[in-house]
mmCIF file of C-alpha atoms in Angstrom:
data_model
loop_
_atom_site.group_PDB
_atom_site.id
_atom_site.type_symbol
_atom_site.label_atom_id
_atom_site.label_comp_id
_atom_site.label_asym_id
_atom_site.label_seq_id
_atom_site.Cartn_x
_atom_site.Cartn_y
_atom_site.Cartn_z
ATOM 1 C CA MET Q 300 -35.827 -15.207 -44.744
ATOM 2 C CA GLU Q 301 -34.860 -15.020 -41.128
ATOM 3 C CA GLU Q 302 -33.604 -18.244 -39.699
ATOM 4 C CA ILE Q 303 -31.378 -18.419 -36.662
ATOM 5 C CA ALA Q 304 -30.536 -21.894 -35.357
ATOM 6 C CA TYR Q 305 -28.497 -23.189 -32.394
ATOM 7 C CA HIS Q 306 -26.514 -26.374 -32.469
ATOM 8 C CA TYR Q 307 -24.878 -27.867 -29.431
ATOM 9 C CA GLN Q 308 -21.852 -30.229 -29.541
ATOM 10 C CA THR Q 309 -20.941 -29.574 -25.894
ATOM 11 C CA GLU Q 310 -22.796 -29.684 -22.589
ATOM 12 C CA PHE Q 311 -23.485 -25.937 -22.943
ATOM 13 C CA SER Q 312 -26.907 -24.778 -23.929
ATOM 14 C CA LEU Q 313 -27.959 -21.201 -24.465
ATOM 15 C CA LYS Q 314 -30.581 -19.851 -22.085
ATOM 16 C CA GLU Q 315 -33.505 -18.106 -23.681
ATOM 17 C CA GLU Q 316 -32.812 -18.929 -27.416
ATOM 18 C CA GLN Q 317 -35.806 -16.827 -28.583
ATOM 19 C CA LYS Q 318 -34.530 -13.754 -26.663
ATOM 20 C CA HIS Q 319 -31.119 -14.255 -28.289
ATOM 21 C CA THR Q 320 -32.719 -14.664 -31.740
ATOM 22 C CA ASP Q 321 -34.765 -11.483 -31.339
ATOM 23 C CA TRP Q 322 -31.673 -9.685 -30.161
ATOM 24 C CA ILE Q 323 -29.461 -10.759 -33.067
ATOM 25 C CA ILE Q 324 -32.283 -9.718 -35.525
ATOM 26 C CA ARG Q 325 -32.396 -6.226 -33.787
ATOM 27 C CA VAL Q 326 -28.636 -5.887 -34.011
ATOM 28 C CA VAL Q 327 -28.581 -6.692 -37.759
ATOM 29 C CA LYS Q 328 -31.597 -4.347 -38.398
ATOM 30 C CA GLY Q 329 -29.675 -1.584 -36.628
ATOM 31 C CA PHE Q 330 -27.232 -1.726 -39.561
ATOM 32 C CA ALA Q 331 -30.225 -1.406 -42.024
ATOM 33 C CA LEU Q 332 -29.659 -5.055 -43.067
ATOM 34 C CA GLU Q 333 -31.766 -8.171 -42.887
ATOM 35 C CA THR Q 334 -30.977 -11.415 -41.119
ATOM 36 C CA GLY Q 335 -30.655 -14.415 -43.426
ATOM 37 C CA GLU Q 336 -29.588 -17.816 -42.229
ATOM 38 C CA LEU Q 337 -27.426 -17.925 -39.171
ATOM 39 C CA ASN Q 338 -26.197 -21.117 -37.400
ATOM 40 C CA PHE Q 339 -24.553 -20.845 -34.010
ATOM 41 C CA ILE Q 340 -22.660 -24.009 -33.378
ATOM 42 C CA PHE Q 341 -21.237 -24.447 -29.891
ATOM 43 C CA VAL Q 342 -18.190 -26.743 -29.851
ATOM 44 C CA SER Q 343 -15.131 -27.649 -27.663
ATOM 45 C CA ASP Q 344 -11.780 -25.930 -27.793
ATOM 46 C CA GLU Q 345 -10.279 -28.991 -29.478
ATOM 47 C CA THR Q 346 -12.871 -28.944 -32.291
ATOM 48 C CA LEU Q 347 -12.387 -25.261 -32.884
ATOM 49 C CA LEU Q 348 -8.596 -25.665 -32.878
ATOM 50 C CA GLN Q 349 -8.838 -28.380 -35.482
ATOM 51 C CA MET Q 350 -11.098 -26.123 -37.674
ATOM 52 C CA ASN Q 351 -8.651 -23.152 -37.201
ATOM 53 C CA GLN Q 352 -5.795 -25.396 -38.348
ATOM 54 C CA LYS Q 353 -7.624 -26.941 -41.267
ATOM 55 C CA TYR Q 354 -9.539 -23.861 -42.736
ATOM 56 C CA LEU Q 355 -7.415 -20.946 -41.651
ATOM 57 C CA SER Q 356 -3.947 -22.470 -41.179
ATOM 58 C CA HIS Q 357 -3.802 -21.019 -37.637
ATOM 59 C CA ASP Q 358 -2.454 -23.183 -34.853
ATOM 60 C CA TYR Q 359 -3.919 -21.582 -31.840
ATOM 61 C CA PHE Q 360 -7.153 -21.623 -29.740
ATOM 62 C CA THR Q 361 -9.818 -19.022 -30.541
ATOM 63 C CA ASP Q 362 -13.328 -18.310 -29.273
ATOM 64 C CA ILE Q 363 -15.003 -18.014 -32.613
ATOM 65 C CA ILE Q 364 -14.683 -18.831 -36.314
ATOM 66 C CA THR Q 365 -17.184 -17.406 -38.699
ATOM 67 C CA PHE Q 366 -17.923 -18.557 -42.174
ATOM 68 C CA GLU Q 367 -20.098 -16.311 -44.343
ATOM 69 C CA TYR Q 368 -22.699 -17.571 -46.815
ATOM 70 C CA LYS Q 369 -22.155 -15.146 -49.637
ATOM 71 C CA GLU Q 370 -24.626 -16.951 -51.887
ATOM 72 C CA LEU Q 371 -27.598 -16.438 -49.513
ATOM 73 C CA GLU Q 372 -29.631 -13.292 -49.095
ATOM 74 C CA GLY Q 373 -29.277 -11.329 -45.847
ATOM 75 C CA VAL Q 374 -26.616 -11.615 -43.266
ATOM 76 C CA SER Q 375 -25.847 -15.361 -43.307
ATOM 77 C CA GLY Q 376 -23.256 -17.653 -42.052
ATOM 78 C CA ASP Q 377 -22.036 -20.423 -39.636
ATOM 79 C CA LEU Q 378 -20.537 -19.211 -36.394
ATOM 80 C CA PHE Q 379 -18.566 -21.818 -34.496
ATOM 81 C CA ILE Q 380 -18.043 -20.947 -30.888
ATOM 82 C CA SER Q 381 -15.748 -22.637 -28.350
ATOM 83 C CA THR Q 382 -17.660 -22.867 -25.081
ATOM 84 C CA ASP Q 383 -14.362 -23.706 -23.278
ATOM 85 C CA ARG Q 384 -12.714 -20.537 -24.538
ATOM 86 C CA VAL Q 385 -15.732 -18.339 -23.711
ATOM 87 C CA LEU Q 386 -15.768 -19.747 -20.118
ATOM 88 C CA GLU Q 387 -12.040 -18.998 -19.781
ATOM 89 C CA ASN Q 388 -12.514 -15.498 -21.265
ATOM 90 C CA ALA Q 389 -15.410 -14.871 -18.828
ATOM 91 C CA ASP Q 390 -13.244 -15.905 -15.868
ATOM 92 C CA GLN Q 391 -10.368 -13.670 -16.953
ATOM 93 C CA MET Q 392 -12.673 -10.746 -17.634
ATOM 94 C CA LYS Q 393 -14.649 -11.316 -14.422
ATOM 95 C CA CYS Q 394 -17.992 -11.407 -16.096
ATOM 96 C CA SER Q 395 -20.755 -13.985 -16.433
ATOM 97 C CA MET Q 396 -20.474 -16.710 -19.054
ATOM 98 C CA ASP Q 397 -23.798 -15.550 -20.406
ATOM 99 C CA LYS Q 398 -22.549 -12.008 -21.083
ATOM 100 C CA GLU Q 399 -19.244 -13.209 -22.655
ATOM 101 C CA MET Q 400 -21.161 -15.680 -24.785
ATOM 102 C CA ARG Q 401 -23.334 -12.816 -26.077
ATOM 103 C CA ARG Q 402 -20.188 -10.735 -26.754
ATOM 104 C CA VAL Q 403 -18.613 -13.537 -28.798
ATOM 105 C CA MET Q 404 -21.890 -14.211 -30.695
ATOM 106 C CA VAL Q 405 -22.259 -10.553 -31.661
ATOM 107 C CA HIS Q 406 -18.544 -10.419 -32.541
ATOM 108 C CA GLY Q 407 -19.122 -13.074 -35.145
ATOM 109 C CA VAL Q 408 -22.232 -11.228 -36.448
ATOM 110 C CA LEU Q 409 -20.203 -7.996 -36.727
ATOM 111 C CA HIS Q 410 -17.595 -9.934 -38.822
ATOM 112 C CA LEU Q 411 -20.501 -11.058 -41.113
ATOM 113 C CA LEU Q 412 -21.435 -7.366 -41.325
ATOM 114 C CA GLY Q 413 -18.037 -6.615 -42.723
ATOM 115 C CA TYR Q 414 -16.244 -5.371 -39.564
ATOM 116 C CA GLN Q 415 -12.696 -6.408 -38.930
ATOM 117 C CA ASP Q 416 -10.463 -6.464 -35.875
ATOM 118 C CA LYS Q 417 -6.937 -6.830 -37.380
ATOM 119 C CA SER Q 418 -5.556 -3.336 -36.510
ATOM 120 C CA GLU Q 419 -5.799 -1.609 -33.117
ATOM 121 C CA GLU Q 420 -8.258 0.964 -34.520
ATOM 122 C CA GLN Q 421 -10.440 -1.706 -35.958
ATOM 123 C CA GLU Q 422 -10.316 -3.731 -32.674
ATOM 124 C CA GLN Q 423 -11.424 -0.578 -30.729
ATOM 125 C CA ASN Q 424 -14.290 0.007 -33.035
ATOM 126 C CA MET Q 425 -15.298 -3.610 -32.863
ATOM 127 C CA ARG Q 426 -15.368 -3.411 -29.018
ATOM 128 C CA LYS Q 427 -17.443 -0.298 -29.176
ATOM 129 C CA LEU Q 428 -19.966 -1.925 -31.505
ATOM 130 C CA GLU Q 429 -20.014 -5.061 -29.277
ATOM 131 C CA GLU Q 430 -20.841 -2.913 -26.193
ATOM 132 C CA GLU Q 431 -23.634 -1.121 -28.046
ATOM 133 C CA ALA Q 432 -25.085 -4.470 -29.197
ATOM 134 C CA LEU Q 433 -24.803 -5.977 -25.633
ATOM 135 C CA GLU Q 434 -26.842 -3.081 -24.272
ATOM 136 C CA LEU Q 435 -29.618 -3.914 -26.775
ATOM 137 C CA PHE Q 436 -30.017 -7.352 -25.278
ATOM 138 C CA HIS Q 437 -31.760 -6.058 -22.119
ATOM 139 C CA VAL Q 438 -33.943 -3.579 -24.006
ATOM 140 C CA LYS Q 439 -37.500 -4.800 -24.187
ATOM 141 C CA HIS Q 440 -38.816 -5.007 -27.747
ATOM 142 C CA ASN Q 441 -42.092 -5.804 -29.413
ATOM 143 C CA ARG Q 442 -41.444 -7.995 -32.335
ATOM 144 C CA ASN Q 443 -44.418 -6.541 -34.257
ATOM 145 C CA VAL Q 444 -43.027 -2.929 -34.114
#
């Protein structure tokens, strides 16, 4: 059951939701897995900080927090993304907010796929996988293939 939903709690809204949905499904299929239920929830820095403190006992800003649904089939979870943090990251990295948003989105999906970024080696691998996934976004794809 593929279901990807987008929820907005800030002024931000994702351009071309269906294109993003198709892209996320292709990324997951690239790992020989199926997409289950994914919820991308776009929130403020303050909301994500409160969640980070409450659920992870971390007292710092972050761009994404991912909660996996282990009881559901397929790659499933809630991905809370700080639009404030993504905008700041994009400014620092001198890239568009759209590109940085896709990087953060796929970063969360990679966590749901079991990839970590705690060590330097894991972080390098995660960046490599993010870049490969970002390249897929612009590849034309026929959904029926």
